[in-house]
Short mmCIF file of C-alpha atoms in Angstrom, two decimals:
data_model
loop_
_atom_site.label_atom_id
_atom_site.label_comp_id
_atom_site.label_asym_id
_atom_site.label_seq_id
_atom_site.Cartn_x
_atom_site.Cartn_y
_atom_site.Cartn_z
CA UNK A 1 -61.54 -0.76 -34.31
CA UNK A 2 -60.41 -3.58 -31.96
CA UNK A 3 -57.09 -2.37 -31.23
CA UNK A 4 -58.81 0.94 -30.03
CA UNK A 5 -61.34 -0.94 -27.84
CA UNK A 6 -58.30 -2.72 -26.49
CA UNK A 7 -56.51 -0.20 -25.62
CA UNK A 8 -59.35 2.01 -24.08
CA UNK A 9 -60.00 -1.02 -21.60
CA UNK A 10 -56.54 -1.26 -20.69
CA UNK A 11 -56.22 2.46 -20.30
CA UNK A 12 -59.57 3.02 -18.68
CA UNK A 13 -62.37 5.00 -19.48
CA UNK A 14 -65.49 6.52 -18.03
CA UNK A 15 -69.05 7.15 -19.17
CA UNK A 16 -70.71 10.64 -18.58
CA UNK A 17 -73.72 12.04 -19.07
CA UNK A 18 -73.98 16.00 -20.48
CA UNK A 19 -76.55 18.40 -19.99
CA UNK A 20 -76.86 21.50 -21.45
CA UNK A 21 -78.15 24.14 -24.45
CA UNK A 22 -74.68 24.01 -26.23
CA UNK A 23 -73.90 20.60 -26.63
CA UNK A 24 -72.89 21.02 -30.48
CA UNK A 25 -70.52 23.53 -29.13
CA UNK A 26 -69.33 21.15 -26.55
CA UNK A 27 -68.76 18.42 -29.16
CA UNK A 28 -66.92 20.72 -31.57
CA UNK A 29 -64.57 21.92 -28.75
CA UNK A 30 -63.52 18.93 -27.89
CA UNK A 31 -63.02 17.78 -31.38
CA UNK A 32 -60.69 20.88 -31.36
CA UNK A 33 -58.78 20.17 -28.55
CA UNK A 34 -58.28 16.49 -30.20
CA UNK A 35 -60.25 14.38 -27.21
CA UNK A 36 -61.92 11.33 -28.26
CA UNK A 37 -65.46 10.75 -27.57
CA UNK A 38 -67.06 7.75 -28.83
CA UNK A 39 -70.32 5.72 -28.58
CA UNK A 40 -72.31 9.15 -28.51
CA UNK A 41 -75.58 9.06 -27.82
CA UNK A 42 -78.15 11.76 -27.64
CA UNK A 43 -80.79 11.06 -24.88
CA UNK A 44 -83.50 13.79 -25.65
CA UNK A 45 -82.27 18.03 -26.80
CA UNK A 46 -80.47 18.70 -24.07
CA UNK A 47 -78.59 15.59 -22.59
CA UNK A 48 -76.18 13.50 -24.21
CA UNK A 49 -74.22 10.53 -23.26
CA UNK A 50 -70.83 9.53 -24.26
CA UNK A 51 -67.54 7.37 -23.43
CA UNK A 52 -64.42 8.97 -22.89
CA UNK A 53 -60.80 8.13 -21.86
CA UNK A 54 -59.32 8.83 -18.32
CA UNK A 55 -56.96 11.42 -20.01
CA UNK A 56 -59.42 12.89 -21.96
CA UNK A 57 -61.82 13.57 -19.13
CA UNK A 58 -59.50 15.75 -17.55
CA UNK A 59 -59.02 17.85 -20.26
CA UNK A 60 -62.97 17.97 -20.83
CA UNK A 61 -63.43 19.63 -17.64
CA UNK A 62 -62.57 22.99 -18.34
CA UNK A 63 -64.57 22.48 -21.70
CA UNK A 64 -67.61 21.54 -19.64
CA UNK A 65 -67.45 24.54 -17.75
CA UNK A 66 -66.78 27.09 -20.55
CA UNK A 67 -70.10 25.86 -22.35
CA UNK A 68 -72.00 25.99 -19.35
CA UNK A 69 -73.28 22.52 -19.18
CA UNK A 70 -73.30 19.74 -16.31
CA UNK A 71 -71.71 16.42 -16.20
CA UNK A 72 -72.59 13.27 -14.38
CA UNK A 73 -70.16 10.35 -14.07
CA UNK A 74 -72.35 6.82 -15.20
CA UNK A 75 -69.82 4.41 -14.67
CA UNK A 76 -65.94 3.76 -14.68
CA UNK A 77 -64.66 1.10 -16.76
CA UNK A 78 -61.47 -0.88 -17.66
CA UNK A 79 -58.63 -2.35 -16.30
CA UNK A 80 -57.57 0.31 -13.78
CA UNK A 81 -60.96 0.65 -12.15
CA UNK A 82 -60.83 -3.74 -12.39
CA UNK A 83 -57.50 -3.99 -10.56
CA UNK A 84 -58.47 -1.41 -7.70
CA UNK A 85 -61.28 -3.64 -6.81
CA UNK A 86 -58.72 -6.36 -6.80
CA UNK A 87 -56.46 -4.80 -4.48
CA UNK A 88 -59.24 -4.76 -2.30
CA UNK A 89 -60.21 -8.21 -2.44
CA UNK A 90 -57.25 -10.55 -2.39
CA UNK A 91 -59.02 -13.71 -2.69
CA UNK A 92 -60.91 -12.39 -5.83
CA UNK A 93 -57.24 -11.36 -7.11
CA UNK A 94 -55.98 -14.88 -6.48
CA UNK A 95 -59.13 -16.28 -8.08
CA UNK A 96 -58.64 -13.93 -11.06
CA UNK A 97 -55.16 -15.25 -11.66
CA UNK A 98 -56.19 -18.93 -11.50
CA UNK A 99 -58.92 -18.32 -13.85
CA UNK A 100 -56.48 -17.12 -16.48
CA UNK A 101 -54.40 -19.99 -15.77
CA UNK A 102 -57.24 -22.13 -16.13
CA UNK A 103 -58.42 -20.20 -19.57
CA UNK A 104 -55.07 -20.83 -20.90
CA UNK A 105 -54.90 -24.52 -20.20
CA UNK A 106 -58.53 -25.02 -21.61
CA UNK A 107 -57.19 -23.17 -24.99
CA UNK A 108 -55.31 -26.46 -25.53
CA UNK A 109 -58.91 -28.38 -25.88
CA UNK A 110 -61.58 -28.63 -28.66
CA UNK A 111 -64.91 -27.15 -26.99
CA UNK A 112 -66.88 -27.28 -30.09
CA UNK A 113 -67.20 -28.90 -33.45
CA UNK A 114 -68.87 -26.87 -36.28
CA UNK A 115 -69.91 -28.77 -39.28
CA UNK A 116 -70.65 -26.80 -42.37
CA UNK A 117 -72.62 -29.20 -45.06
CA UNK A 118 -75.30 -29.10 -47.73
CA UNK A 119 -78.83 -29.42 -46.77
CA UNK A 120 -79.99 -33.02 -46.30
CA UNK A 121 -76.52 -34.26 -45.29
CA UNK A 122 -76.82 -36.58 -42.05
CA UNK A 123 -74.49 -34.61 -39.77
CA UNK A 124 -75.20 -37.02 -36.99
CA UNK A 125 -73.12 -40.07 -38.61
CA UNK A 126 -70.35 -38.02 -39.27
CA UNK A 127 -70.25 -36.75 -35.74
CA UNK A 128 -70.53 -40.52 -34.48
CA UNK A 129 -67.71 -41.45 -36.71
CA UNK A 130 -65.83 -38.64 -35.33
CA UNK A 131 -66.40 -39.76 -32.14
CA UNK A 132 -64.92 -43.33 -32.79
CA UNK A 133 -61.85 -41.92 -34.11
CA UNK A 134 -61.48 -39.77 -30.78
CA UNK A 135 -62.21 -36.63 -32.19
CA UNK A 136 -64.83 -35.17 -29.87
CA UNK A 137 -65.43 -32.24 -27.36
CA UNK A 138 -62.44 -32.56 -24.85
CA UNK A 139 -59.97 -33.74 -27.05
CA UNK A 140 -56.76 -32.14 -27.11
CA UNK A 141 -55.50 -30.11 -30.28
CA UNK A 142 -52.59 -32.15 -30.48
CA UNK A 143 -54.51 -35.05 -30.82
CA UNK A 144 -56.12 -34.35 -34.04
CA UNK A 145 -53.85 -35.02 -37.36
CA UNK A 146 -56.03 -32.94 -39.87
CA UNK A 147 -54.59 -34.64 -43.23
CA UNK A 148 -54.87 -38.21 -41.82
CA UNK A 149 -58.29 -37.72 -40.66
CA UNK A 150 -59.52 -36.14 -43.54
CA UNK A 151 -58.19 -39.42 -45.86
CA UNK A 152 -59.65 -41.63 -43.47
CA UNK A 153 -63.19 -39.95 -43.73
CA UNK A 154 -63.31 -39.69 -47.83
CA UNK A 155 -62.70 -43.56 -47.36
CA UNK A 156 -65.61 -43.79 -45.26
CA UNK A 157 -68.11 -41.94 -46.64
CA UNK A 158 -68.91 -42.56 -50.38
CA UNK A 159 -70.73 -39.51 -50.66
CA UNK A 160 -68.57 -36.95 -49.60
CA UNK A 161 -66.69 -35.64 -52.63
CA UNK A 162 -64.50 -32.95 -50.78
CA UNK A 163 -64.07 -32.19 -46.92
CA UNK A 164 -61.62 -29.63 -45.18
CA UNK A 165 -60.60 -29.50 -41.36
CA UNK A 166 -59.48 -26.51 -39.61
CA UNK A 167 -59.23 -25.87 -35.94
CA UNK A 168 -59.35 -21.89 -34.81
CA UNK A 169 -59.33 -21.59 -31.37
CA UNK A 170 -61.00 -24.01 -29.43
CA UNK A 171 -63.48 -24.56 -32.25
CA UNK A 172 -62.69 -27.67 -34.87
CA UNK A 173 -64.79 -26.39 -38.19
CA UNK A 174 -65.49 -29.12 -40.82
CA UNK A 175 -66.38 -28.00 -44.17
CA UNK A 176 -67.47 -30.73 -46.88
CA UNK A 177 -69.33 -31.22 -50.20
CA UNK A 178 -71.25 -34.08 -51.21
CA UNK A 179 -70.88 -36.29 -54.43
CA UNK A 180 -73.81 -35.19 -57.32
CA UNK A 181 -75.94 -38.41 -57.65
CA UNK A 182 -78.78 -38.23 -59.93
CA UNK A 183 -82.18 -39.65 -58.16
CA UNK A 184 -85.35 -40.23 -59.48
CA UNK A 185 -86.94 -36.69 -58.63
CA UNK A 186 -83.96 -35.46 -60.92
CA UNK A 187 -83.87 -37.74 -64.03
CA UNK A 188 -86.88 -40.05 -64.82
CA UNK A 189 -86.18 -42.92 -66.49
CA UNK A 190 -87.87 -42.93 -69.65
CA UNK A 191 -87.95 -46.57 -70.13
CA UNK A 192 -90.05 -47.35 -66.85
CA UNK A 193 -93.78 -46.66 -67.09
CA UNK A 194 -95.23 -43.75 -65.59
CA UNK A 195 -98.45 -41.88 -64.67
CA UNK A 196 -98.92 -38.46 -64.07
CA UNK A 197 -100.57 -37.20 -60.81
CA UNK A 198 -101.98 -34.08 -59.21
CA UNK A 199 -99.61 -32.67 -57.01
CA UNK A 200 -102.28 -30.21 -55.34
CA UNK A 201 -105.93 -29.86 -55.34
CA UNK A 202 -107.30 -27.63 -58.33
CA UNK A 203 -109.60 -26.91 -61.25
CA UNK A 204 -108.27 -28.09 -64.12
CA UNK A 205 -108.05 -25.68 -67.21
CA UNK A 206 -105.98 -27.08 -69.95
CA UNK A 207 -104.43 -30.48 -70.36
CA UNK A 208 -101.59 -31.02 -72.76
CA UNK A 209 -101.31 -34.97 -72.84
CA UNK A 210 -97.60 -35.67 -74.94
CA UNK A 211 -97.54 -39.19 -74.24
CA UNK A 212 -100.13 -41.63 -72.40
CA UNK A 213 -103.92 -41.25 -72.04
CA UNK A 214 -105.49 -37.95 -70.06
CA UNK A 215 -108.45 -38.93 -67.52
CA UNK A 216 -109.14 -35.08 -66.82
CA UNK A 217 -110.19 -32.81 -69.22
CA UNK A 218 -111.13 -28.69 -68.57
CA UNK A 219 -113.61 -27.85 -65.49
CA UNK A 220 -112.60 -31.06 -63.84
CA UNK A 221 -111.90 -30.72 -59.86
CA UNK A 222 -108.94 -32.64 -58.80
CA UNK A 223 -107.43 -33.55 -55.76
CA UNK A 224 -103.87 -34.44 -54.49
CA UNK A 225 -102.53 -37.63 -55.69
CA UNK A 226 -105.25 -38.22 -58.50
CA UNK A 227 -104.06 -39.58 -61.75
CA UNK A 228 -104.41 -37.32 -64.49
CA UNK A 229 -102.47 -38.77 -67.44
CA UNK A 230 -102.34 -42.67 -67.23
CA UNK A 231 -99.36 -44.66 -68.63
CA UNK A 232 -101.79 -47.77 -68.68
CA UNK A 233 -103.33 -48.12 -72.29
CA UNK A 234 -105.30 -51.12 -73.68
CA UNK A 235 -105.93 -52.23 -77.23
CA UNK A 236 -109.59 -53.13 -77.16
CA UNK A 237 -109.73 -55.41 -79.99
CA UNK A 238 -106.55 -57.54 -78.95
CA UNK A 239 -107.20 -56.78 -75.29
CA UNK A 240 -103.68 -56.25 -74.46
CA UNK A 241 -101.79 -53.66 -71.76
CA UNK A 242 -99.48 -51.45 -72.76
CA UNK A 243 -97.47 -49.95 -70.25
CA UNK A 244 -95.65 -46.20 -71.07
CA UNK A 245 -93.85 -43.43 -70.12
CA UNK A 246 -96.42 -40.30 -69.62
CA UNK A 247 -95.36 -36.94 -70.72
CA UNK A 248 -97.54 -34.11 -70.18
CA UNK A 249 -98.78 -30.95 -68.53
CA UNK A 250 -101.91 -29.81 -66.49
CA UNK A 251 -102.42 -26.29 -65.91
CA UNK A 252 -105.33 -25.55 -63.08
CA UNK A 253 -106.46 -23.01 -60.93
CA UNK A 254 -105.24 -23.04 -57.72
CA UNK A 255 -105.76 -21.03 -54.22
CA UNK A 256 -103.36 -19.84 -51.55
CA UNK A 257 -104.74 -18.50 -48.01
CA UNK A 258 -102.99 -16.76 -45.47
CA UNK A 259 -103.91 -14.92 -42.10
CA UNK A 260 -102.18 -12.47 -39.72
CA UNK A 261 -103.82 -10.59 -37.06
CA UNK A 262 -102.61 -7.54 -35.02
CA UNK A 263 -104.04 -5.99 -32.05
CA UNK A 264 -105.61 -2.77 -32.33
CA UNK A 265 -104.59 -1.27 -28.92
CA UNK A 266 -100.51 -2.23 -28.73
CA UNK A 267 -98.40 -2.09 -25.75
CA UNK A 268 -95.40 -0.30 -26.42
CA UNK A 269 -92.20 0.27 -24.69
CA UNK A 270 -91.09 3.70 -24.06
CA UNK A 271 -87.48 4.53 -22.48
CA UNK A 272 -87.53 6.42 -19.50
CA UNK A 273 -83.54 7.40 -19.62
CA UNK A 274 -82.47 5.39 -16.44
CA UNK A 275 -79.57 2.58 -17.02
CA UNK A 276 -77.98 0.00 -15.04
CA UNK A 277 -74.85 -1.95 -16.20
CA UNK A 278 -73.35 -5.06 -15.22
CA UNK A 279 -70.86 -7.59 -16.89
CA UNK A 280 -70.39 -11.08 -18.15
CA UNK A 281 -67.20 -13.08 -18.01
CA UNK A 282 -67.43 -15.55 -21.03
CA UNK A 283 -65.09 -18.73 -21.11
CA UNK A 284 -65.60 -20.65 -24.19
CA UNK A 285 -69.34 -22.04 -24.00
CA UNK A 286 -69.72 -21.02 -20.26
CA UNK A 287 -70.36 -17.89 -18.96
CA UNK A 288 -69.96 -15.98 -15.37
CA UNK A 289 -72.75 -13.32 -14.92
CA UNK A 290 -71.26 -10.45 -12.76
CA UNK A 291 -73.62 -7.89 -11.25
CA UNK A 292 -73.61 -5.61 -7.96
CA UNK A 293 -77.28 -6.44 -7.00
CA UNK A 294 -80.72 -7.19 -8.52
CA UNK A 295 -82.08 -5.29 -11.29
CA UNK A 296 -83.93 -2.26 -10.24
CA UNK A 297 -86.26 -1.83 -12.94
CA UNK A 298 -89.71 -3.84 -13.43
CA UNK A 299 -89.67 -3.25 -16.92
CA UNK A 300 -86.66 -2.88 -18.79
CA UNK A 301 -84.84 -3.37 -22.16
CA UNK A 302 -81.44 -5.23 -22.37
CA UNK A 303 -78.52 -4.42 -24.89
CA UNK A 304 -75.70 -6.72 -24.90
CA UNK A 305 -72.21 -5.23 -26.09
CA UNK A 306 -71.00 -8.54 -27.79
CA UNK A 307 -68.90 -6.91 -30.42
CA UNK A 308 -66.64 -9.27 -32.42
CA UNK A 309 -63.53 -10.07 -30.74
CA UNK A 310 -61.07 -11.62 -33.07
CA UNK A 311 -58.94 -12.46 -30.02
CA UNK A 312 -61.50 -14.97 -28.67
CA UNK A 313 -60.77 -17.62 -31.71
CA UNK A 314 -57.39 -17.95 -30.12
CA UNK A 315 -58.37 -17.60 -26.34
CA UNK A 316 -61.95 -18.09 -25.37
CA UNK A 317 -62.25 -15.62 -22.90
CA UNK A 318 -64.27 -12.05 -23.18
CA UNK A 319 -66.09 -9.65 -20.95
CA UNK A 320 -69.56 -8.56 -21.99
CA UNK A 321 -71.55 -5.82 -21.19
CA UNK A 322 -75.10 -5.65 -20.37
CA UNK A 323 -77.28 -2.98 -20.27
CA UNK A 324 -80.81 -2.11 -18.78
CA UNK A 325 -82.66 0.45 -19.97
CA UNK A 326 -86.14 1.03 -17.74
CA UNK A 327 -89.07 1.29 -20.04
CA UNK A 328 -92.67 2.26 -19.19
CA UNK A 329 -95.72 0.39 -20.86
CA UNK A 330 -98.00 2.38 -22.67
CA UNK A 331 -101.12 1.47 -24.48
CA UNK A 332 -101.23 2.97 -27.82
CA UNK A 333 -104.49 2.78 -30.08
CA UNK A 334 -103.58 2.51 -33.59
CA UNK A 335 -105.25 4.10 -36.14
CA UNK A 336 -107.27 1.18 -38.25
CA UNK A 337 -106.97 3.03 -41.91
CA UNK A 338 -103.06 3.02 -41.18
CA UNK A 339 -103.03 -0.37 -39.78
CA UNK A 340 -105.09 -2.03 -42.86
CA UNK A 341 -102.56 -0.20 -45.20
CA UNK A 342 -99.55 -1.50 -43.47
CA UNK A 343 -101.17 -5.41 -43.22
CA UNK A 344 -102.24 -5.44 -46.77
CA UNK A 345 -98.24 -4.51 -47.75
CA UNK A 346 -97.17 -7.27 -44.93
CA UNK A 347 -99.50 -10.28 -46.06
CA UNK A 348 -98.89 -9.62 -49.66
CA UNK A 349 -95.04 -10.00 -49.40
CA UNK A 350 -95.77 -13.09 -47.28
CA UNK A 351 -98.06 -14.65 -49.67
CA UNK A 352 -95.98 -13.98 -52.95
CA UNK A 353 -92.97 -15.60 -51.40
CA UNK A 354 -95.28 -18.81 -52.14
CA UNK A 355 -95.36 -17.81 -55.70
CA UNK A 356 -92.93 -19.35 -57.95
CA UNK A 357 -91.74 -18.45 -61.22
CA UNK A 358 -93.82 -20.66 -63.62
CA UNK A 359 -96.97 -19.80 -61.62
CA UNK A 360 -99.40 -16.90 -62.66
CA UNK A 361 -101.39 -15.09 -60.48
CA UNK A 362 -104.82 -14.52 -61.58
CA UNK A 363 -106.34 -12.53 -58.82
CA UNK A 364 -105.73 -11.25 -55.14
CA UNK A 365 -108.19 -10.86 -52.60
CA UNK A 366 -107.67 -9.10 -49.11
CA UNK A 367 -110.31 -9.14 -46.36
CA UNK A 368 -110.28 -7.64 -42.94
CA UNK A 369 -112.08 -8.24 -39.82
CA UNK A 370 -112.25 -6.91 -36.30
CA UNK A 371 -112.32 -9.46 -33.42
CA UNK A 372 -111.95 -8.75 -29.68
CA UNK A 373 -108.86 -6.41 -29.88
CA UNK A 374 -107.45 -7.88 -33.08
CA UNK A 375 -107.53 -6.59 -36.96
CA UNK A 376 -107.50 -9.77 -38.72
CA UNK A 377 -106.12 -9.80 -42.38
CA UNK A 378 -106.83 -12.73 -44.66
CA UNK A 379 -105.35 -12.78 -48.23
CA UNK A 380 -107.04 -15.25 -51.19
CA UNK A 381 -104.30 -15.61 -54.25
CA UNK A 382 -105.94 -17.45 -57.18
CA UNK A 383 -103.49 -18.82 -59.39
CA UNK A 384 -102.76 -20.83 -62.81
CA UNK A 385 -99.80 -23.53 -62.21
CA UNK A 386 -98.97 -26.95 -63.75
CA UNK A 387 -99.83 -29.44 -61.26
CA UNK A 388 -98.69 -32.50 -63.25
CA UNK A 389 -96.10 -34.67 -60.97
CA UNK A 390 -94.79 -38.13 -61.96
CA UNK A 391 -95.33 -41.69 -60.49
CA UNK A 392 -93.62 -44.53 -61.52
CA UNK A 393 -96.22 -47.63 -62.01
CA UNK A 394 -96.10 -50.75 -60.41
CA UNK A 395 -96.52 -52.96 -63.48
CA UNK A 396 -97.57 -56.31 -61.31
CA UNK A 397 -100.12 -54.30 -59.49
CA UNK A 398 -101.71 -52.74 -62.61
CA UNK A 399 -101.45 -56.29 -64.51
CA UNK A 400 -103.47 -57.95 -61.89
CA UNK A 401 -105.89 -55.24 -61.31
CA UNK A 402 -106.79 -55.26 -65.04
CA UNK A 403 -106.89 -59.11 -64.81
CA UNK A 404 -109.25 -58.89 -61.79
CA UNK A 405 -111.47 -56.57 -63.80
CA UNK A 406 -111.91 -58.95 -66.91
CA UNK A 407 -112.82 -62.07 -64.49
CA UNK A 408 -115.60 -59.65 -62.68
CA UNK A 409 -117.19 -58.99 -66.36
CA UNK A 410 -116.87 -62.76 -67.20
CA UNK A 411 -119.01 -63.64 -64.09
CA UNK A 412 -121.51 -61.13 -64.92
CA UNK A 413 -121.67 -62.36 -68.41
CA UNK A 414 -122.49 -65.78 -66.73
#
């Protein structure tokens, strides 16, 4: 597809608009006569817009007359028309040649460093290290020794298990993987004493204490961070403190709330059929916007023809087409019942994203409220989930607190 696009640009093509009542017959006759039309767009029942090569356009004229249609050339595109403009502007032609020379010169440098790493990896440290080694934006590609640089990075960063460096066009692509380390969040040390605390606010429904002393029971309202099962055990007779690693689950009723709003009278954009085109020359990360004059529309929608260019990775040069379509702004009053139904589906999908596999949804309540020009939709999910979360015990603090309590009791007895 890229080759076809490149060939059409070199040979030149025109964008035409066909008006008539027999458009299907026009397209069929064009296909029978091997005239290639592409990017065909139906504007309305009697009008289509399409692109055709210069040779195809000459062969297309008899067919247009045969089916009783009319045509209008909207734009002439491609290298032949561009060169025609350059002949009239010698300084522009010279500038274009110099620009091509500069582009080829710039392709010998690295202009972008793309690092692909796992979530949580500190990319800034790696970028700083690369800069220290002279590998940064603006360095010549010949300066970068991929194999030697990989070895140096692996020696410097202990948390990197694998790294691959690749220069594509003017971009240095860095792919890496981190070593897997066990953390306290992934694997708890059973020999260390720990409490089970609440991960969020809720109403306790069930307490399953496998180890440790439960401090709550069914029906209790708990807040985030509250100790639910303590690992501090005390022998009342011997008055000794025993610290253990608590184990267990606390099933609690929790709530999730979300609100969205949508305007009842909504502004929509309706295309008028009028269009304006301009070009953008992109060189690396820089771009030059070329247009004949200001956009002649007050309200418009911009469409950018920025199709992937395989050559762009080799030569950082591309011509991007901008199409501006005129629109008129209309106010449309939405049907309340239909709007409620649509918003119910949307807000339910958004709320269910917060529900994990181990959660159970007990009930769902959706309410609506009209305020000014908006329909406000709210959802309330009632869920049952395990809110148990472990927290290591600071042994010194726990013992000091207990000693302080004993001293207080002795003073009260005196």
